[in-house]
Short mmCIF file of C-alpha atoms in Angstrom, two decimals:
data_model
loop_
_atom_site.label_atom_id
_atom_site.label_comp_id
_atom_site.label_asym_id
_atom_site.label_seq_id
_atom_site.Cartn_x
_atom_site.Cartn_y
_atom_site.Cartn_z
CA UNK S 1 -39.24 10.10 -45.14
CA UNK S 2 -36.01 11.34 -42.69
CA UNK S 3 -33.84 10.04 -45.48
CA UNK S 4 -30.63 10.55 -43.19
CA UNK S 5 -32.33 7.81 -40.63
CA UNK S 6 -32.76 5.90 -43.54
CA UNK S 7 -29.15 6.08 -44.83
CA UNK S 8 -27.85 4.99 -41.58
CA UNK S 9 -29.73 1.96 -41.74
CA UNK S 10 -29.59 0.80 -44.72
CA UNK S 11 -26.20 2.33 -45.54
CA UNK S 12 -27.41 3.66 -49.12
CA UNK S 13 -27.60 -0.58 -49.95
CA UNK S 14 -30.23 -0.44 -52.76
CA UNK S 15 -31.68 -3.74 -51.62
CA UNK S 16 -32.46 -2.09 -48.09
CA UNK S 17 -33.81 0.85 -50.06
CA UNK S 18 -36.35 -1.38 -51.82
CA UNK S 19 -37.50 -2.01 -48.15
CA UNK S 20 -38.25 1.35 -47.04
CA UNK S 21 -42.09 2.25 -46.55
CA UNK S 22 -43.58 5.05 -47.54
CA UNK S 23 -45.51 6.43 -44.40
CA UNK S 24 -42.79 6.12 -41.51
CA UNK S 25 -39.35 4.70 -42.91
CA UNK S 26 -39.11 1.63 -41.06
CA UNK S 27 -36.61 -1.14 -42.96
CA UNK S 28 -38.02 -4.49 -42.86
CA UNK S 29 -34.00 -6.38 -43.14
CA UNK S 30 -34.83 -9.84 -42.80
CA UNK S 31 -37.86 -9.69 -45.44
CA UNK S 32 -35.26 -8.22 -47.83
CA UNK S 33 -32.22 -10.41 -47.29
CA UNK S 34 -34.98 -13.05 -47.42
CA UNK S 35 -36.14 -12.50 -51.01
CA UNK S 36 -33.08 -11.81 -52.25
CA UNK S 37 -31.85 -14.86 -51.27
CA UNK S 38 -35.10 -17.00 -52.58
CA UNK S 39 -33.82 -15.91 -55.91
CA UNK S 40 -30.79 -18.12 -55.75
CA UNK S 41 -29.65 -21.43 -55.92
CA UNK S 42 -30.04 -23.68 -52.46
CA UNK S 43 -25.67 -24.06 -52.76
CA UNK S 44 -25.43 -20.60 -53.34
CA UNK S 45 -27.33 -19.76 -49.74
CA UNK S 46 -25.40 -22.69 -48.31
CA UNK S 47 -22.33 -20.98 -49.17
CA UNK S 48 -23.36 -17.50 -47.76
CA UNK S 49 -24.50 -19.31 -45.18
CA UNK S 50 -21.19 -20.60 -44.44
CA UNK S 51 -19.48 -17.63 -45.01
CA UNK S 52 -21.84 -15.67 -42.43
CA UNK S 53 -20.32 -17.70 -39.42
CA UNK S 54 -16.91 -16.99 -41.02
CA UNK S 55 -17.35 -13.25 -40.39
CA UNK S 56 -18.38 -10.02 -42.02
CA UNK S 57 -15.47 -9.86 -44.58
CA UNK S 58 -13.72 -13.45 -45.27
CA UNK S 59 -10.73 -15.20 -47.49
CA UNK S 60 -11.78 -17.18 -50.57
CA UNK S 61 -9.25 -20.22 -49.81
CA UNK S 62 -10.68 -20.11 -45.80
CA UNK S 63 -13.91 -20.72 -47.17
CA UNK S 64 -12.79 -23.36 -49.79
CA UNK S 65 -11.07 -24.97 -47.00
CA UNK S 66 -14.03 -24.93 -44.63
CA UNK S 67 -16.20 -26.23 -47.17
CA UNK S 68 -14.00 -28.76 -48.38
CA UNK S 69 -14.74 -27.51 -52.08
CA UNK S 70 -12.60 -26.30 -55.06
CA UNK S 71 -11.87 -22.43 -54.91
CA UNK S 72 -13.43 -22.27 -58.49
CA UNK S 73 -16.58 -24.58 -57.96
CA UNK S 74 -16.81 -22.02 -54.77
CA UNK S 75 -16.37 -18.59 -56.78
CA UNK S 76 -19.53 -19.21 -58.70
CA UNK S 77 -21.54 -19.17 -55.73
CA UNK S 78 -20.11 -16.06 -54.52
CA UNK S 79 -19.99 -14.54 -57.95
CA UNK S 80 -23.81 -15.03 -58.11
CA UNK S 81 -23.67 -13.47 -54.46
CA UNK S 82 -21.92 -10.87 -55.50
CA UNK S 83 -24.41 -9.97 -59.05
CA UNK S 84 -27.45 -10.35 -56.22
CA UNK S 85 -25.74 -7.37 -54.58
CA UNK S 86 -25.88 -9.58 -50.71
CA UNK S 87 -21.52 -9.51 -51.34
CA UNK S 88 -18.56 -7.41 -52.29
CA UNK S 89 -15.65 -8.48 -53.96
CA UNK S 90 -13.04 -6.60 -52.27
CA UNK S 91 -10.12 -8.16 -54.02
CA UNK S 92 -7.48 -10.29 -53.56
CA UNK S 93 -9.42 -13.49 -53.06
CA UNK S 94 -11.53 -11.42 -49.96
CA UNK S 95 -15.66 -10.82 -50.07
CA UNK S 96 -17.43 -8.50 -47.99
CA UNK S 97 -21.07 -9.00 -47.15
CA UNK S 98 -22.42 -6.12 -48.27
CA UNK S 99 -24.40 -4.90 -44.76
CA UNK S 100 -24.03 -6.41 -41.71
CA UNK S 101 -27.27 -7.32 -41.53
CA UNK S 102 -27.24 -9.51 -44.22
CA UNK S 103 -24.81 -11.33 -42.29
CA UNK S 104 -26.67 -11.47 -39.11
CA UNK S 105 -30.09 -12.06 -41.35
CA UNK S 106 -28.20 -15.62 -42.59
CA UNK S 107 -26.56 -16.45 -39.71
CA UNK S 108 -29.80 -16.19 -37.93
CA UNK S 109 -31.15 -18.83 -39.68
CA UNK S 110 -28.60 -21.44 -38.69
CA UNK S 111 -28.97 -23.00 -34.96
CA UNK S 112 -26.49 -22.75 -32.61
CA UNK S 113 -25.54 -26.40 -33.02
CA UNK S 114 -24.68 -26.22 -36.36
CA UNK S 115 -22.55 -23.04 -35.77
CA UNK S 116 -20.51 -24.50 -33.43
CA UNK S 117 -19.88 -27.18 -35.84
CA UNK S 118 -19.31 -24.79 -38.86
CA UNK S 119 -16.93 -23.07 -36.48
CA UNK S 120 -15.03 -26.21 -35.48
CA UNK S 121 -14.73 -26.75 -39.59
CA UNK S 122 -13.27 -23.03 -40.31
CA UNK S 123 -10.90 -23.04 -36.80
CA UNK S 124 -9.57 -26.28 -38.82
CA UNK S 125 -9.17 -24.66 -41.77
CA UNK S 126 -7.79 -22.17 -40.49
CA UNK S 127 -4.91 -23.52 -38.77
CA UNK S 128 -4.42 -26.12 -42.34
CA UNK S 129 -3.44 -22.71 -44.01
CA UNK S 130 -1.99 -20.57 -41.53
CA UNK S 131 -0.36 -22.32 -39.30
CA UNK S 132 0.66 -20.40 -35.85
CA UNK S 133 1.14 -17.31 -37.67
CA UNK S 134 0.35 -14.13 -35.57
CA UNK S 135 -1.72 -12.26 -37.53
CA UNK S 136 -4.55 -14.86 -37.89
CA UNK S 137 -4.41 -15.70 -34.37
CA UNK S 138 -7.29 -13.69 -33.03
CA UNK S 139 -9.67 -15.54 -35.97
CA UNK S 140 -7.99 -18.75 -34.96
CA UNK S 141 -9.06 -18.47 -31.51
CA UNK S 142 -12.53 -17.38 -31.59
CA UNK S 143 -13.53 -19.74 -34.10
CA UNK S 144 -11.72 -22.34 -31.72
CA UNK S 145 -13.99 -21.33 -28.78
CA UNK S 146 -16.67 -20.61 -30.78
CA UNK S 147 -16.24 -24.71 -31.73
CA UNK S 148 -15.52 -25.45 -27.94
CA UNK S 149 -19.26 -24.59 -27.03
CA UNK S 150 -20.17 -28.60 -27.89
CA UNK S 151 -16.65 -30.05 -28.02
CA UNK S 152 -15.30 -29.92 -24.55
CA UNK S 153 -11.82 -31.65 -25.48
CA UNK S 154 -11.22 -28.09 -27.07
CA UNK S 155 -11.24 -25.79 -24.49
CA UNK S 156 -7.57 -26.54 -23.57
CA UNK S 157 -7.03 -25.44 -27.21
CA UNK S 158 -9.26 -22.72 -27.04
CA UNK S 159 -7.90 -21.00 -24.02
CA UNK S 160 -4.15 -21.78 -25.09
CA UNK S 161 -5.05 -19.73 -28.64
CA UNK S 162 -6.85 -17.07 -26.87
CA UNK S 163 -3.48 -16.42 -24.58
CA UNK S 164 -1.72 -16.27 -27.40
CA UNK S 165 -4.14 -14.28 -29.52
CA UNK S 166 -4.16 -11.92 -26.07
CA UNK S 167 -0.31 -11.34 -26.16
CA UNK S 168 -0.37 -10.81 -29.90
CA UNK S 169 -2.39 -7.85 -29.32
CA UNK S 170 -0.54 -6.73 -26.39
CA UNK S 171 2.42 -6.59 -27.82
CA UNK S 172 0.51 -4.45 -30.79
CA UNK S 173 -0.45 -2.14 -28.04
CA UNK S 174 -4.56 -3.28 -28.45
CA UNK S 175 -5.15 -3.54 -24.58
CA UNK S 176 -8.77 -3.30 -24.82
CA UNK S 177 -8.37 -6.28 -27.27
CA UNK S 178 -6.29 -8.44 -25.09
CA UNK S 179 -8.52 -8.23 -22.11
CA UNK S 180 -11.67 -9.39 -23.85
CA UNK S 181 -9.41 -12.28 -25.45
CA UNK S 182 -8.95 -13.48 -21.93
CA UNK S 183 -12.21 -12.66 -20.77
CA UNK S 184 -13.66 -15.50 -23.35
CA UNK S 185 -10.64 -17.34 -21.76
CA UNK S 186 -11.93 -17.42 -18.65
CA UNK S 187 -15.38 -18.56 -19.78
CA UNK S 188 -14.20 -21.70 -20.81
CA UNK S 189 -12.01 -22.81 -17.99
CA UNK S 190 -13.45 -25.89 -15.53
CA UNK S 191 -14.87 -24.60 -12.69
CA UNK S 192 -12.21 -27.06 -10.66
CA UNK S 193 -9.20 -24.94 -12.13
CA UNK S 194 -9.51 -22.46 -9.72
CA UNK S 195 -5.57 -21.75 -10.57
CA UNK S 196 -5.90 -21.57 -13.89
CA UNK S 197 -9.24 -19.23 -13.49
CA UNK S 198 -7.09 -17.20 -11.30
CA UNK S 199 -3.85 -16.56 -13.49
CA UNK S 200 -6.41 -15.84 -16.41
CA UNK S 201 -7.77 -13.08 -13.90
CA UNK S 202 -4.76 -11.34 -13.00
CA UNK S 203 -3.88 -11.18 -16.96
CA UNK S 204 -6.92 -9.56 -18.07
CA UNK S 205 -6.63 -7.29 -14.98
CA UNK S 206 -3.04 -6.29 -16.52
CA UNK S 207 -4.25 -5.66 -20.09
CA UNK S 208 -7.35 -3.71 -18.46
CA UNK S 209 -5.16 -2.14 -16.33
CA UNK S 210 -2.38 -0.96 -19.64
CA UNK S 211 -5.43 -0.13 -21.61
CA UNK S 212 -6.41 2.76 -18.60
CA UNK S 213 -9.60 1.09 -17.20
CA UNK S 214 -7.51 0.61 -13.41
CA UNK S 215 -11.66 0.37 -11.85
CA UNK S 216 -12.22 -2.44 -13.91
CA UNK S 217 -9.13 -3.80 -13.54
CA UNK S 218 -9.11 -3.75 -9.66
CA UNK S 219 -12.48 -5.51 -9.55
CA UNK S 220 -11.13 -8.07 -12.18
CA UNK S 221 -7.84 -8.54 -9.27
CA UNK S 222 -9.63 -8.60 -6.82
CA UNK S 223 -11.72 -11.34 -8.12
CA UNK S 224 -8.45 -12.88 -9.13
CA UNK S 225 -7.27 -12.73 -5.32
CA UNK S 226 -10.68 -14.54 -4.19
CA UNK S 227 -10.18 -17.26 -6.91
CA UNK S 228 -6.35 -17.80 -5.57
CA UNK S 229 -7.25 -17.95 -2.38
CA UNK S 230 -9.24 -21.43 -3.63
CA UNK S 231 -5.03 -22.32 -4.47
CA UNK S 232 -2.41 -23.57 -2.29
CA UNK S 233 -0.17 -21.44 -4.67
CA UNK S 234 1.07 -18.75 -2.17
CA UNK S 235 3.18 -16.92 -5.04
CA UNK S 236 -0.25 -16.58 -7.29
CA UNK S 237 -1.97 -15.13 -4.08
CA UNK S 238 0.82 -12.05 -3.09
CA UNK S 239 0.70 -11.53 -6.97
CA UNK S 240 -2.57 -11.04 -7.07
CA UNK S 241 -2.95 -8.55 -4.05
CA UNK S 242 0.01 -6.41 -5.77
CA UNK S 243 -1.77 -5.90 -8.85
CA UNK S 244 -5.22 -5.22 -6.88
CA UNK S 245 -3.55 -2.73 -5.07
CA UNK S 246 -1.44 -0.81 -8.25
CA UNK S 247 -4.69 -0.93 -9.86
CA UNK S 248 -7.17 0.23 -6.81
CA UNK S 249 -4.74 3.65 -5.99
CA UNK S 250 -4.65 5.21 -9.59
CA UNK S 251 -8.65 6.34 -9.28
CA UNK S 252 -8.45 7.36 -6.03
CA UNK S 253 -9.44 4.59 -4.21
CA UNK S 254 -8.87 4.55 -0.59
CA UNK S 255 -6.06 1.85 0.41
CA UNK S 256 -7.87 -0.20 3.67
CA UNK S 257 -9.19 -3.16 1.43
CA UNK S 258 -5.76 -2.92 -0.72
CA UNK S 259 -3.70 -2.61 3.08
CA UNK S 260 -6.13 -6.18 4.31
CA UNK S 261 -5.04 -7.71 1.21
CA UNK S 262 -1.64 -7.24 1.09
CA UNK S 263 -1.02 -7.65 4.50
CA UNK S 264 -2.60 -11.03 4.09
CA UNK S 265 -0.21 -11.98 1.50
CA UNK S 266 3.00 -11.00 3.76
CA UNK S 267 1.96 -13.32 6.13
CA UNK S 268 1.15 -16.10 3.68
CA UNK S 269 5.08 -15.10 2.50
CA UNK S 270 6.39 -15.42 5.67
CA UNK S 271 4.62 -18.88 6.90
CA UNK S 272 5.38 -20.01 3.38
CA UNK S 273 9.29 -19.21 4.65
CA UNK S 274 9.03 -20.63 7.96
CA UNK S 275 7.62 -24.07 6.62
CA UNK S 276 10.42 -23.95 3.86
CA UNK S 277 8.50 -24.09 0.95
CA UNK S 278 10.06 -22.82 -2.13
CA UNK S 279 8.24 -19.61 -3.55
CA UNK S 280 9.61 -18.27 -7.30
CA UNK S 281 11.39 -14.73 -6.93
CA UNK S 282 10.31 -14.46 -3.32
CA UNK S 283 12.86 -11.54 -2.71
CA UNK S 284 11.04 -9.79 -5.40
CA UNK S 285 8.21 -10.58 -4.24
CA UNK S 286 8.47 -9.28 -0.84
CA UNK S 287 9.96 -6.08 -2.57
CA UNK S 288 7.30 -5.42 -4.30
CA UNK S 289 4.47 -5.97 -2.32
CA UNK S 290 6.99 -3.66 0.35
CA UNK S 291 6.31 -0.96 -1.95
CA UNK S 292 2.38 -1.64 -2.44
CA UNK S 293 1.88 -1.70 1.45
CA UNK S 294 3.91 1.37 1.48
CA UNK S 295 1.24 3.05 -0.93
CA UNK S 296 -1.80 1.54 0.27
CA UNK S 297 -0.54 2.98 3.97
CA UNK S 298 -0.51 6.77 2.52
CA UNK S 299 -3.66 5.74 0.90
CA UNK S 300 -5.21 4.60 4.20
CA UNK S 301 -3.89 7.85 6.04
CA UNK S 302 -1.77 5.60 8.13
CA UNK S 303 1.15 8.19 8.85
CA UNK S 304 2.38 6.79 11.99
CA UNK S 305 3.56 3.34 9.88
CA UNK S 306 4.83 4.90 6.81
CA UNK S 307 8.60 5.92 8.51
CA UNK S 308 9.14 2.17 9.18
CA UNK S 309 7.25 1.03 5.97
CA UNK S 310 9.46 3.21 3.41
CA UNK S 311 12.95 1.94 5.34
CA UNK S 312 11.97 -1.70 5.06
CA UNK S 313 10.68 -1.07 1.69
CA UNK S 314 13.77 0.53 0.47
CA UNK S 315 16.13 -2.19 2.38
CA UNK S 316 14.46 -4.92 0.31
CA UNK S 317 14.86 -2.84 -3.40
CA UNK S 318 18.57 -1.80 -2.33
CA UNK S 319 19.17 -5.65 -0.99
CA UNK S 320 17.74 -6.97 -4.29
CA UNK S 321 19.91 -4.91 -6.50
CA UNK S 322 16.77 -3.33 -8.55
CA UNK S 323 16.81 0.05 -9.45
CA UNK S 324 13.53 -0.15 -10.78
CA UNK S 325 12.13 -1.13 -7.49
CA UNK S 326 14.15 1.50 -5.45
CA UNK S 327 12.63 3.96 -8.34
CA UNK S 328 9.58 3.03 -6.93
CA UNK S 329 9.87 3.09 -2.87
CA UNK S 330 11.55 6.82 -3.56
CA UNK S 331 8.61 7.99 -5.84
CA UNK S 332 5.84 6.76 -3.55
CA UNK S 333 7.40 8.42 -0.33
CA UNK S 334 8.36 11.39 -2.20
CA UNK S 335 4.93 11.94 -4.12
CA UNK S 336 2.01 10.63 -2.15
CA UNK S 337 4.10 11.31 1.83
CA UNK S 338 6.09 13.96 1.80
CA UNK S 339 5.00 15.82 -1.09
CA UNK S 340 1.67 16.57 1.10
CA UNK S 341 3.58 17.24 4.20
CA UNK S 342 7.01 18.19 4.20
CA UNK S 343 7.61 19.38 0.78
CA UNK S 344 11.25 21.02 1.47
CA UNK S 345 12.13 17.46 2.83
CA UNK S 346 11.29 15.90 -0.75
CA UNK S 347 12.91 18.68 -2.41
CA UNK S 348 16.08 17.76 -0.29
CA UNK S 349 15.50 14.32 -1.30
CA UNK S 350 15.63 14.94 -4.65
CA UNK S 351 18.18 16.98 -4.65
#
């Protein structure tokens, strides 16, 4: 037997080892989980059964709560789990199945139907005993979409706790977290809410985007700009080709889609303007995307617009008072213009 392929499957879990043959090593999971479990009580599989949809590792209360039984009626089910070796007790009122394909092995045997339901039970009981609180909001909000799958009243909720859960792990720096949040965001949104579909796009661009992945964050904008184009929401539109075009540059991508874009958006801006229609921070708005043209111009290897581009980009951040902005104009010119071809004149620049 290659004993180390068999410790990585059956993570040195003597009921996996009892599955091992002889001649090859395969481990026959299901079969195992399967006669384990035949040795208990039909409540006591219900119950792992229960707790399988409620994760690998779950809270004894949760599952008390879920099941709508007494916590000490419920800890002789998992006890008995527990002595049949299929869960941990990890303490503090927390169990552990003990692989994670004992999990998968129970959880297989329930139809999707009756997950969704189970799911719908624990999102409930989840938000009885936590409440809003933070660090249960990424549980909250899968189990909540999880439940949406047959209960389409709840994927309002669903998305709302999935933004939240998103920006919860944002803030705790877990990019690559937030963007999937939002990605199973956007799976539940009506395929009439082109608006909302779009805002969901541009904010698992930016948490794609924070988390380092700019190529899959450009593709994510620019789906974002052809979902807001479905909009009469000009603002959503010029914010979408910004992003598409901060995120396209960083690997190197060459600026001619990113220029088409943007420019599109300035003259949305401007019509918007002439027809009097009120657009949120427009001056900040034409500042920026004043500094993304600039960029996706030295990234098109337009050099004969870049003089006029950099002036009216810089008017706009001086006019609007933002430093940060100005930072910006002055470190595009300076590193991707005249770093390349008049070095002495960025040095004076700087200077």
């Amino acid at each position: 037997l290659d004993m180390a392929a068999v410790m990585r499957q059956t993570a040195g879990n003597p009921l996996f080892l009892h599955a091992v043959t002889r001649s090859d090593g395969p481990v026959d999971m299901q079969s195992a989980v399967r006669r384990r479990l035949a040795s208990l009580d039909e409540r006591v599989q219900e119950t792992l059964r229960v707790g399988s949809v409620l994760g690998l590792e779950f809270e004894l209360r949760v599952a008390a709560a879920a099941t709508d039984r007494d916590e000490l009626d419920l800890l002789d089910d998992l006890e008995l789990a527990v002595a049949a070796r299929l869960l941990d007790d990890v303490g503090h009122d927390r169990f552990r199945f003990t692989h994670a394909l004992v999990r998968a092995s129970l959880r297989d045997e329930l139809s999707s139907s009756r997950q969704a339901r189970m799911h719908r039970r624990i999102s409930i009981a989840f938000h009885d005993i936590f409440g809003d609180d933070p660090r249960h909001l990424p549980e909250l909000a899968f189990h909540t979409a999880e439940a949406a799958a047959i209960d389409s009243q709840l994927r309002p909720v669903a998305i709302e706790r999935l933004r939240r859960a998103a920006d919860e792990s944002s803030a705790q720096f877990s990019f690559d977290e937030a963007a999937q949040l939002i990605e199973r965001a956007r799976g539940l949104t009506d395929s009439d809410d082109t608006a909302l579909a779009a805002r969901l796009a541009l904010e698992q661009g930016i948490a794609e985007s924070r988390a380092g992945r700019n190529m899959p964050a450009a593709h994510t904008f620019y789906t974002a700009i052809e979902l807001a184009r479905q909009t009469g929401e000009v603002g959503l539109r010029v914010e979408a080709a910004i992003r598409y075009e901060d995120a396209s540059w960083r690997p190197g991508l060459p600026g001619v889609v990113a220029l088409d874009r943007l420019r599109e958006a300035t003259r949305l801006l401007d019509e918007a303007t002439e027809a009097d229609s009120s657009i949120d921070d427009e001056y900040e708005l034409r500042a920026r995307l004043a500094v993304a043209t600039l960029r996706a111009l030295a990234m098109s290897g337009r050099n004969d617009e870049i003089d006029d581009a950099f002036q009216r980009a810089l008017s706009l951040a001086v006019d609007l008072g933002s430093p940060n902005i100005e930072a910006n104009v002055l470190s595009v010119y300076l590193g991707q213009v005249l770093f390349y071809e008049d070095v002495h004149r960025a040095d004076d620049m700087v200077s």
